[in-house]
Amino acid sequence: MDERISTDASNGNEGEPTDPQRRRFIKGVGIAAATGVISLTAGQLLAEGAARASQGLDGKEDARLQYAMVIDLAKCDGCKKCTKACQKEHFLAEDQEWIKVYKVDDGISGEYNLPRPCMMCANPPCRNVCPTGATFVNSDGLTLINHDKCIGCRFCLAACPYSARTFTWKEPEHTPEELAHTYSPEMPLPHRRGVAEKCMFCVHRRKEGKLPACVEGCPMGAIYFGDAAENAVTNSKGQTLPLRETLADNAAYRLRDHLGTGPSVFYLPQRGRRA
Ligand code: SF4
Ligand code: SF4
């Protein structure tokens, strides 16, 4: 089923669904798309990267890796194969979408598709509100969840400005393959009832030298992934782009950038690149 978002620039409320979490996110999309398409210069990106590296992630001052995802909205045709690939990789039920593809209509550019994974914020509000430390940032700068510590309070779901988290209300249906996994925050299987979950940039696949499942599953090559320190991102077609130059040259923006969350996901607009 299509998720349609109307982001009328005049009032930002037209066609909004009733779910309050989605409404918050949609407002963010409206702001970014209609008024706040924030162009990043290479200098700004470097400043962001430097700030992030200096945060002493997970107690380590030398966090080197700064993962970056770049989503080219001009290439996305809304097929949702990224969502399906993610669900397969993480044994998710059909209604659990860690990368969700929204239909956006910003009233300016016409309708387009906007895939939304976890933004892997440099300053993650979800981590900041978690009362038990279950949500943490690992030494690679990735925000993960330790389900052994999660008490199901859902503060993190309320705090995430991108509605990127899901909550497992019922005992999940398990498969033998899923049950065969030994739990770790980097591969949080088997799924549990009563805990928060979200996209984790497929940290387990990186150890095998693979791209995240959504990136690999995108037939359009719309999603690129890489290490900002290497200044390179790669898509499913094996195309590699220089990160800083690509962002600077194509009017890249981040969702709700004004909140200071420091997303690691960058969007290339579907039109008006070099405006
Ligand atoms: S698989 Fe690629 S083209 Fe299809 S919805 Fe996801 S990002 Fe868009
Ligand atoms: S997008 Fe949401 S879940 Fe992901 S790091 Fe940011 S606040 Fe946390």
Short mmCIF file of C-alpha atoms and ligand atoms in Angstrom, two decimals:
data_model
loop_
_atom_site.label_atom_id
_atom_site.label_comp_id
_atom_site.label_asym_id
_atom_site.label_seq_id
_atom_site.Cartn_x
_atom_site.Cartn_y
_atom_site.Cartn_z
CA MET A 1 0.00 0.00 0.00
CA ASP A 2 1.31 3.43 -0.94
CA GLU A 3 2.15 5.86 1.82
CA ARG A 4 1.17 9.25 0.44
CA ILE A 5 2.36 12.45 1.92
CA SER A 6 1.05 15.83 0.97
CA THR A 7 3.37 18.58 2.07
CA ASP A 8 1.57 21.69 1.00
CA ALA A 9 3.98 24.56 1.34
CA SER A 10 1.28 27.01 2.41
CA ASN A 11 0.25 25.37 5.65
CA GLY A 12 2.07 22.06 5.88
CA ASN A 13 -1.08 20.27 7.01
CA GLU A 14 -2.93 19.29 3.88
CA GLY A 15 -3.63 15.60 3.65
CA GLU A 16 -1.76 14.68 6.78
CA PRO A 17 -2.68 11.32 8.25
CA THR A 18 -3.94 11.16 11.82
CA ASP A 19 -1.06 9.20 13.33
CA PRO A 20 0.86 11.76 15.43
CA GLN A 21 4.27 10.19 14.82
CA ARG A 22 3.78 10.25 11.08
CA ARG A 23 2.47 13.78 11.29
CA ARG A 24 5.67 14.94 12.98
CA PHE A 25 7.81 13.29 10.32
CA ILE A 26 5.70 14.61 7.51
CA LYS A 27 6.05 18.13 8.81
CA GLY A 28 9.77 17.60 8.73
CA VAL A 29 9.66 16.44 5.14
CA GLY A 30 7.52 19.43 4.25
CA ILE A 31 9.92 21.84 5.85
CA ALA A 32 12.98 20.29 4.25
CA ALA A 33 11.43 19.87 0.83
CA ALA A 34 9.46 23.10 0.58
CA THR A 35 11.58 25.64 2.36
CA GLY A 36 14.72 24.12 3.73
CA VAL A 37 16.51 22.26 0.96
CA ILE A 38 19.84 22.66 2.56
CA SER A 39 22.81 22.64 0.27
CA LEU A 40 25.96 21.29 1.80
CA THR A 41 29.37 22.43 0.83
CA ALA A 42 32.31 20.10 1.16
CA GLY A 43 33.49 22.31 4.01
CA GLN A 44 30.24 21.91 5.90
CA LEU A 45 30.37 18.16 5.50
CA LEU A 46 33.89 18.06 6.78
CA ALA A 47 32.90 20.20 9.75
CA GLU A 48 30.05 17.81 10.50
CA GLY A 49 32.34 14.81 10.20
CA ALA A 50 34.91 16.43 12.45
CA ALA A 51 32.28 17.23 15.08
CA ARG A 52 31.05 13.69 15.00
CA ALA A 53 34.47 12.12 15.28
CA SER A 54 35.30 14.30 18.24
CA GLN A 55 32.30 13.17 20.25
CA GLY A 56 34.16 10.27 21.80
CA LEU A 57 31.64 7.71 20.58
CA ASP A 58 31.21 4.74 22.86
CA GLY A 59 34.00 6.09 25.02
CA LYS A 60 36.55 6.06 22.20
CA GLU A 61 38.03 9.32 21.08
CA ASP A 62 39.28 7.91 17.81
CA ALA A 63 36.05 6.78 16.22
CA ARG A 64 37.17 6.67 12.60
CA LEU A 65 34.27 5.33 10.68
CA GLN A 66 31.47 7.68 9.80
CA TYR A 67 29.02 5.77 7.73
CA ALA A 68 27.08 7.75 5.17
CA MET A 69 24.08 6.82 3.10
CA VAL A 70 23.14 8.85 0.03
CA ILE A 71 19.69 8.40 -1.50
CA ASP A 72 19.21 9.71 -5.02
CA LEU A 73 15.54 10.65 -5.20
CA ALA A 74 15.75 11.07 -8.97
CA LYS A 75 16.45 7.35 -9.29
CA CYS A 76 13.92 5.97 -6.82
CA ASP A 77 10.82 4.63 -8.57
CA GLY A 78 9.01 3.65 -5.38
CA CYS A 79 9.19 -0.11 -5.95
CA LYS A 80 9.92 -0.73 -2.24
CA LYS A 81 12.38 -3.50 -3.00
CA CYS A 82 14.66 -1.87 -0.43
CA THR A 83 11.96 -2.40 2.20
CA LYS A 84 11.45 -6.02 1.13
CA ALA A 85 15.18 -6.75 1.11
CA CYS A 86 15.47 -5.31 4.62
CA GLN A 87 12.51 -7.35 5.85
CA LYS A 88 14.05 -10.54 4.43
CA GLU A 89 17.47 -9.84 5.90
CA HIS A 90 16.09 -9.06 9.36
CA PHE A 91 13.19 -11.55 9.48
CA LEU A 92 10.66 -8.73 9.80
CA ALA A 93 6.91 -9.06 9.50
CA GLU A 94 5.30 -7.32 6.54
CA ASP A 95 4.04 -4.47 8.68
CA GLN A 96 7.50 -3.76 10.10
CA GLU A 97 9.35 -1.41 7.78
CA TRP A 98 12.76 -0.32 8.98
CA ILE A 99 13.22 1.50 5.68
CA LYS A 100 9.90 3.00 4.68
CA VAL A 101 9.21 4.48 1.25
CA TYR A 102 6.97 7.53 1.49
CA LYS A 103 5.14 9.24 -1.34
CA VAL A 104 5.89 12.92 -1.00
CA ASP A 105 4.16 15.85 -2.63
CA ASP A 106 5.80 19.07 -1.56
CA GLY A 107 3.61 21.28 -3.72
CA ILE A 108 6.65 22.44 -5.68
CA SER A 109 8.42 19.51 -7.29
CA GLY A 110 5.40 17.25 -7.77
CA GLU A 111 5.14 13.77 -6.33
CA TYR A 112 8.20 11.68 -5.63
CA ASN A 113 9.31 8.72 -3.51
CA LEU A 114 11.35 9.14 -0.37
CA PRO A 115 12.90 6.07 1.30
CA ARG A 116 13.53 6.66 5.02
CA PRO A 117 15.86 4.36 6.96
CA CYS A 118 17.24 5.25 10.41
CA MET A 119 19.15 8.51 9.98
CA MET A 120 21.96 7.27 12.26
CA CYS A 121 22.13 10.68 13.88
CA ALA A 122 25.43 12.04 15.18
CA ASN A 123 23.45 13.48 18.12
CA PRO A 124 20.66 10.90 18.46
CA PRO A 125 17.64 12.08 20.49
CA CYS A 126 16.63 8.43 20.92
CA ARG A 127 19.87 7.69 22.76
CA ASN A 128 19.61 10.90 24.75
CA VAL A 129 16.20 10.01 26.24
CA CYS A 130 16.75 6.30 26.85
CA PRO A 131 16.59 5.86 30.65
CA THR A 132 18.49 2.56 30.78
CA GLY A 133 21.27 3.06 28.26
CA ALA A 134 19.70 0.39 26.03
CA THR A 135 20.11 2.74 23.07
CA PHE A 136 23.77 3.44 22.61
CA VAL A 137 26.28 4.58 20.00
CA ASN A 138 28.93 2.02 19.14
CA SER A 139 32.56 2.64 18.29
CA ASP A 140 31.68 2.99 14.59
CA GLY A 141 29.25 5.80 15.38
CA LEU A 142 26.17 3.65 14.84
CA THR A 143 23.14 3.98 17.11
CA LEU A 144 22.11 0.49 18.20
CA ILE A 145 19.76 -1.05 20.77
CA ASN A 146 20.69 -3.55 23.47
CA HIS A 147 17.48 -5.50 24.00
CA ASP A 148 18.80 -6.97 27.24
CA LYS A 149 18.50 -3.44 28.66
CA CYS A 150 15.35 -2.24 26.83
CA ILE A 151 12.36 -1.94 29.21
CA GLY A 152 9.87 -1.06 26.46
CA CYS A 153 9.12 2.48 27.72
CA ARG A 154 9.08 3.77 24.11
CA PHE A 155 10.63 7.14 25.03
CA CYS A 156 12.92 6.63 22.04
CA LEU A 157 9.98 6.19 19.67
CA ALA A 158 8.56 9.49 20.86
CA ALA A 159 11.93 11.25 20.64
CA CYS A 160 12.91 10.17 17.12
CA PRO A 161 12.01 13.03 14.75
CA TYR A 162 11.96 10.62 11.81
CA SER A 163 9.60 7.96 13.18
CA ALA A 164 12.38 5.52 12.38
CA ARG A 165 11.69 3.17 15.28
CA THR A 166 9.16 0.37 15.59
CA PHE A 167 7.85 -1.41 18.65
CA THR A 168 7.15 -5.13 18.89
CA TRP A 169 3.80 -5.32 20.66
CA LYS A 170 3.09 -9.02 20.18
CA GLU A 171 5.20 -12.12 20.46
CA PRO A 172 6.71 -12.32 16.95
CA GLU A 173 6.31 -15.38 14.79
CA HIS A 174 9.65 -17.11 14.58
CA THR A 175 11.28 -19.22 11.91
CA PRO A 176 13.91 -21.89 12.65
CA GLU A 177 16.47 -19.80 10.70
CA GLU A 178 15.79 -16.75 12.87
CA LEU A 179 15.88 -18.77 16.09
CA ALA A 180 19.29 -20.15 15.11
CA HIS A 181 20.87 -16.69 15.63
CA THR A 182 22.65 -15.81 18.84
CA TYR A 183 21.47 -12.40 20.00
CA SER A 184 23.72 -9.35 19.82
CA PRO A 185 22.85 -5.64 19.36
CA GLU A 186 24.56 -5.88 15.96
CA MET A 187 22.28 -8.76 14.89
CA PRO A 188 19.26 -8.45 17.18
CA LEU A 189 17.71 -11.87 16.58
CA PRO A 190 15.54 -13.64 17.53
CA HIS A 191 13.03 -10.81 17.74
CA ARG A 192 11.47 -10.17 21.12
CA ARG A 193 8.14 -8.84 22.33
CA GLY A 194 8.07 -5.48 24.13
CA VAL A 195 11.23 -3.85 22.77
CA ALA A 196 12.09 -1.02 20.37
CA GLU A 197 13.68 -1.91 17.03
CA LYS A 198 15.01 -0.06 14.02
CA CYS A 199 17.34 -0.08 11.05
CA MET A 200 20.95 -0.62 12.07
CA PHE A 201 22.67 0.09 8.74
CA CYS A 202 23.26 -3.70 8.44
CA VAL A 203 26.36 -3.48 10.59
CA HIS A 204 26.64 -7.29 10.49
CA ARG A 205 26.95 -7.27 6.68
CA ARG A 206 29.74 -4.74 6.70
CA LYS A 207 31.88 -7.24 8.58
CA GLU A 208 31.44 -9.52 5.55
CA GLY A 209 32.32 -6.69 3.17
CA LYS A 210 28.73 -6.42 1.93
CA LEU A 211 26.54 -3.39 1.37
CA PRO A 212 23.40 -3.06 3.53
CA ALA A 213 20.55 -5.28 2.31
CA CYS A 214 18.42 -2.30 1.21
CA VAL A 215 21.30 -0.88 -0.85
CA GLU A 216 21.99 -4.21 -2.51
CA GLY A 217 18.26 -4.82 -3.08
CA CYS A 218 17.59 -1.55 -4.91
CA PRO A 219 17.32 -2.34 -8.64
CA MET A 220 17.57 1.36 -9.53
CA GLY A 221 20.87 1.92 -7.77
CA ALA A 222 19.20 4.78 -5.90
CA ILE A 223 20.87 4.10 -2.54
CA TYR A 224 24.60 4.53 -1.99
CA PHE A 225 26.49 3.59 1.14
CA GLY A 226 30.02 4.06 2.35
CA ASP A 227 32.51 5.42 4.83
CA ALA A 228 32.78 9.21 4.90
CA ALA A 229 36.41 8.90 5.94
CA GLU A 230 37.07 7.21 2.59
CA ASN A 231 34.97 9.83 0.77
CA ALA A 232 33.25 7.11 -1.28
CA VAL A 233 29.75 5.66 -1.49
CA THR A 234 28.67 2.70 -3.65
CA ASN A 235 25.31 1.48 -4.94
CA SER A 236 23.93 -1.91 -6.03
CA LYS A 237 25.28 -1.46 -9.54
CA GLY A 238 28.81 -1.11 -8.27
CA GLN A 239 28.87 2.62 -9.08
CA THR A 240 31.05 4.53 -6.64
CA LEU A 241 30.74 8.27 -6.13
CA PRO A 242 33.02 10.71 -4.30
CA LEU A 243 30.91 11.57 -1.26
CA ARG A 244 31.83 15.17 -0.56
CA GLU A 245 31.77 16.29 -4.19
CA THR A 246 28.48 14.49 -4.87
CA LEU A 247 26.78 16.22 -1.95
CA ALA A 248 28.23 19.63 -2.75
CA ASP A 249 27.43 19.45 -6.48
CA ASN A 250 23.88 18.17 -6.21
CA ALA A 251 22.18 20.38 -3.61
CA ALA A 252 22.09 17.51 -1.10
CA TYR A 253 19.99 17.93 2.00
CA ARG A 254 19.18 16.09 5.21
CA LEU A 255 15.77 15.67 6.82
CA ARG A 256 14.98 18.05 9.67
CA ASP A 257 18.56 19.22 9.68
CA HIS A 258 17.60 22.27 11.75
CA LEU A 259 17.03 20.05 14.80
CA GLY A 260 20.75 19.45 15.15
CA THR A 261 20.45 15.66 15.05
CA GLY A 262 23.21 15.37 12.45
CA PRO A 263 21.73 12.67 10.19
CA SER A 264 24.12 10.37 8.31
CA VAL A 265 21.58 10.02 5.49
CA PHE A 266 21.79 12.56 2.68
CA TYR A 267 19.22 13.08 -0.06
CA LEU A 268 19.91 14.18 -3.60
CA PRO A 269 16.80 16.02 -4.81
CA GLN A 270 14.82 14.54 -7.67
CA ARG A 271 15.19 17.77 -9.60
CA GLY A 272 16.84 21.14 -9.34
CA ARG A 273 20.33 19.75 -8.73
CA ARG A 274 22.82 22.62 -9.32
CA ALA A 275 20.07 25.21 -8.84
S1 SF4 B 1 14.41 -0.26 -4.05
FE1 SF4 B 1 15.37 1.60 -4.85
S2 SF4 B 1 13.94 2.33 -6.42
FE2 SF4 B 1 12.81 0.83 -5.16
S3 SF4 B 1 11.77 2.08 -3.58
FE3 SF4 B 1 13.72 1.43 -2.68
S4 SF4 B 1 15.17 3.09 -3.19
FE4 SF4 B 1 13.37 3.37 -4.50
S1 SF4 B 2 16.78 8.56 13.11
FE1 SF4 B 2 15.68 8.23 15.04
S2 SF4 B 2 16.24 6.12 15.63
FE2 SF4 B 2 17.78 6.78 14.12
S3 SF4 B 2 19.49 7.65 15.33
FE3 SF4 B 2 18.11 9.39 14.78
S4 SF4 B 2 16.70 9.61 16.52
FE4 SF4 B 2 17.68 7.56 16.70
#
